[in-house]
XYZ file of N, CA and C in Angstrom:
288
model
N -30.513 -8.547 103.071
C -29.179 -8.074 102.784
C -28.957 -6.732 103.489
N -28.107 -6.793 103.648
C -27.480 -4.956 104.832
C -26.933 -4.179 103.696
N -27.280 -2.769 104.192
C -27.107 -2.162 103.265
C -25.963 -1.695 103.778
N -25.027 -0.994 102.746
C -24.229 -0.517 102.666
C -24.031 1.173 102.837
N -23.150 1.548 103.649
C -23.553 3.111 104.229
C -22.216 3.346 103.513
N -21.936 4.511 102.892
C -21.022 5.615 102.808
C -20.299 6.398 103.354
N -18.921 6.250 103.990
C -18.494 6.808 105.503
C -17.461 7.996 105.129
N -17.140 8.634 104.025
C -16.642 9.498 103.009
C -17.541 10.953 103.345
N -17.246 11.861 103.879
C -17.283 13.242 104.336
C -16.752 14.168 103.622
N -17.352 15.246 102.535
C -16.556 16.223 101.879
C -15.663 17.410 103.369
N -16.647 17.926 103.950
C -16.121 18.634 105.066
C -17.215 18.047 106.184
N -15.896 18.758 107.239
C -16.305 18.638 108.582
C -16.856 20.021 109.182
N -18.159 19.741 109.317
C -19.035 21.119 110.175
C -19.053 21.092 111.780
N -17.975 22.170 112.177
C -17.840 21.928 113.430
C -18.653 23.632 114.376
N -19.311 23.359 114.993
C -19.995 24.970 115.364
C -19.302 25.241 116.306
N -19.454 26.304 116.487
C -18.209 26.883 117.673
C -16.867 26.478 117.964
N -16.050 26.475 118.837
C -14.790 26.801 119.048
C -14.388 24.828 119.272
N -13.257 24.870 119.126
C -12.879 23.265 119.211
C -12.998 23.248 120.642
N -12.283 24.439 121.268
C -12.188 24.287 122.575
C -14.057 24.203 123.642
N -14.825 23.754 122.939
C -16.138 23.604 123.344
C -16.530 21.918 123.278
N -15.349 21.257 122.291
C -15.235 20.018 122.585
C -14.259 19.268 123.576
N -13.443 20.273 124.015
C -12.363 19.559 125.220
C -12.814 19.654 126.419
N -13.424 18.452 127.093
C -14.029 18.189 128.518
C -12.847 19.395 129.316
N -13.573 19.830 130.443
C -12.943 21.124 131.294
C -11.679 20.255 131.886
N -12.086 19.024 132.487
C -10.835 18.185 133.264
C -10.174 17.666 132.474
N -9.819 18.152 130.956
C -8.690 17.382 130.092
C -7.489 17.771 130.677
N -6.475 17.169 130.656
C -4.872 17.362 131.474
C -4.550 18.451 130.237
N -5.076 18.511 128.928
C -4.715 19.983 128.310
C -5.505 21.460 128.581
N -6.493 20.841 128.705
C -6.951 22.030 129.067
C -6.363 22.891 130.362
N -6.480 21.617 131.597
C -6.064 22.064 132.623
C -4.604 23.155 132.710
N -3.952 22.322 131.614
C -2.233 23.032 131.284
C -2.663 24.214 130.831
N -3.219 24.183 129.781
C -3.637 25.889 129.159
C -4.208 26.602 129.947
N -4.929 26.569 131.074
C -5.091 27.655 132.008
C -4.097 28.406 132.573
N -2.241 27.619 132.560
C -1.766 28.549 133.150
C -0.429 28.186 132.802
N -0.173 27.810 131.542
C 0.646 28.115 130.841
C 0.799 29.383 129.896
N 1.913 30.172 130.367
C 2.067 31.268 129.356
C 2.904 31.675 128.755
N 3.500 31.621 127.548
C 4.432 30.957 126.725
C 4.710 32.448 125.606
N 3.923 33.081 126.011
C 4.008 34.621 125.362
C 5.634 34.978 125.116
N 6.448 34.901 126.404
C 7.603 35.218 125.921
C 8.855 34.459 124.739
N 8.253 33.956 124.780
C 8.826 32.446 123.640
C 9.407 33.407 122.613
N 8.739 33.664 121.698
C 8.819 34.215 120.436
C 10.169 35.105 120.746
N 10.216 36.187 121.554
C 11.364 36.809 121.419
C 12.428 36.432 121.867
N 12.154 35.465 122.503
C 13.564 34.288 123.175
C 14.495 33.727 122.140
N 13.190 33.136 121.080
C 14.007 32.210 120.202
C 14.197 33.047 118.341
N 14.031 34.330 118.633
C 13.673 35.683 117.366
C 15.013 34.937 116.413
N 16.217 34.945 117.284
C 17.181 35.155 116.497
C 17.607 33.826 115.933
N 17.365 32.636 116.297
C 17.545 31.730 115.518
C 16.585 31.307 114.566
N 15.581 32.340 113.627
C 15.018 31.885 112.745
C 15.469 33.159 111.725
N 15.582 32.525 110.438
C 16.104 33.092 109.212
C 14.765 33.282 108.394
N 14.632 34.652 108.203
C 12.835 34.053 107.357
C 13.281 34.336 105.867
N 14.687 34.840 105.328
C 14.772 34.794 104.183
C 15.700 33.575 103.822
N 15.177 32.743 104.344
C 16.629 31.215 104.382
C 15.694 30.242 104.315
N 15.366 29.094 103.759
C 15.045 28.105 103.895
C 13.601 27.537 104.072
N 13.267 26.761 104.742
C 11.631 26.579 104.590
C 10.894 27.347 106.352
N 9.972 28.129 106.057
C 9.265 28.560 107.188
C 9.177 27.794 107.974
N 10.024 28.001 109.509
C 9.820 27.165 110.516
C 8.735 27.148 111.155
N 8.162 26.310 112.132
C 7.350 26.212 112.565
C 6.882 27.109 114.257
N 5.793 27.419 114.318
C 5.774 28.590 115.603
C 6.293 27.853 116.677
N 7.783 28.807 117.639
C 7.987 27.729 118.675
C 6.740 27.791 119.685
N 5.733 28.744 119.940
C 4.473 28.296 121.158
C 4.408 27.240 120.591
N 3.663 26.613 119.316
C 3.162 25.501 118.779
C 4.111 24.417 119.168
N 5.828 25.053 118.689
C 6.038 23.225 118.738
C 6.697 22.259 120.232
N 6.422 23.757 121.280
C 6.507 23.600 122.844
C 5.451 23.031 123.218
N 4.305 23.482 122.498
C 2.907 22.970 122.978
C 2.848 21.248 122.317
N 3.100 21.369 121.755
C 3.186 19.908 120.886
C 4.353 19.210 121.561
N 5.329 19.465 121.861
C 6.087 18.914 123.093
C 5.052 18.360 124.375
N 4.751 19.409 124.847
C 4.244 19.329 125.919
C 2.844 18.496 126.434
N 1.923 18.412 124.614
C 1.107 17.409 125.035
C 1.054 16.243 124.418
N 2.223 15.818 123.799
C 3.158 14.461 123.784
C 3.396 14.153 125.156
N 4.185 14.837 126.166
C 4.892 14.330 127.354
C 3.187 14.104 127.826
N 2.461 14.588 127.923
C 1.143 14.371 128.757
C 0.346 13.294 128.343
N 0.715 13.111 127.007
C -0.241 11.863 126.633
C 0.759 10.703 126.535
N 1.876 10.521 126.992
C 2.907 9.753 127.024
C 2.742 9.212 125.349
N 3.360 10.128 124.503
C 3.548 9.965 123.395
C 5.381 10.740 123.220
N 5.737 9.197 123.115
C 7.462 9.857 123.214
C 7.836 10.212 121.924
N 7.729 9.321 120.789
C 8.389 9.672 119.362
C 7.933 10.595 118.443
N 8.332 11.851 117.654
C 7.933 12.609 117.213
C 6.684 12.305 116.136
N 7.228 11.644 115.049
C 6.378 11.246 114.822
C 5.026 10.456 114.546
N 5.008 9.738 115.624
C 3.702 9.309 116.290
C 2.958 10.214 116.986
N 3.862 11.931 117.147
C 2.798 12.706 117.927
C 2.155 13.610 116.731
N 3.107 13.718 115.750
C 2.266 14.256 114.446
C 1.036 13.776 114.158
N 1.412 12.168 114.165
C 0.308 11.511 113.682
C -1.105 11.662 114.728
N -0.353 11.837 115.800
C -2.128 11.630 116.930
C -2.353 12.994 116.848
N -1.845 13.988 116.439
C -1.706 15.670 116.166
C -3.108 15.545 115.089
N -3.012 14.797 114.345
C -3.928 14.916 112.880
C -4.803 14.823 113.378
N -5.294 13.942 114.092
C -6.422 13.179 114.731
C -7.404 13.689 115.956
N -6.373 14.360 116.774
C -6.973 14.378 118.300
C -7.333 16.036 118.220
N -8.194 16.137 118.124
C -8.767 17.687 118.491
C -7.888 18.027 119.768
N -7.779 17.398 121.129
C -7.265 18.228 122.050
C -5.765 18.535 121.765
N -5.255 17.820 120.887
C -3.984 18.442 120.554
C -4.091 19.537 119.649
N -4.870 19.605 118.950
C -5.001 20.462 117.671
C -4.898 21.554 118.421
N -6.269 21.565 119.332
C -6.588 22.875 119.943
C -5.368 23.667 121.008
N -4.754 22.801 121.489
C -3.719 22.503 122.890
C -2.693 23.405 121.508
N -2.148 22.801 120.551
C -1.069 23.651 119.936
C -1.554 25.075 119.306
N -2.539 25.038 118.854
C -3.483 26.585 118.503
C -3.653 26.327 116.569
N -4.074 24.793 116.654
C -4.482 24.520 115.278
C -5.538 24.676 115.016
């Protein structure tokens, strides 16, 4: 009889940086070398209300999450959430 294994993980022990798991020739990585998105924040200052409503989300993050949707030809939003949960190079690619 085969035994039966347990595939249920309390946490995930990951050593060092995520970005030590994204092969150097990932098409994200490659982007993050020379994408620089620094000015963002004060571009888009004035259309966020921080005493209004629910905390929006960082626009670097949700450009970056744009951006490696279009790269992984992931068109619908939320199917990129969903591969967002999953895929370390997105995690890392948005600064999760």
């Amino acid at each position: 009889m085969l035994e039966r294994r347990e595939r249920e993980q309390d946490c995930l022990f990951v050593v060092g940086s995520l970005r030590d798991l994204i092969p150097d020739e990932h098409i994200l990585r490659r982007v993050d070398r020379v994408l620089d998105l620094s000015w963002l924040r004060a571009e888009v200052q004035e259309f966020y209300d921080e005493s209004n409503g629910r905390p929006g989300i960082a626009p670097e993050a949700a450009v970056r999450l744009m951006l490696a949707g279009l790269f992984q030809g992931i068109i619908h939003d939320r199917k990129l959430l969903r591969e967002a949960q999953v895929n370390l190079a997105i995690r890392w690619f948005a600064g999760y």
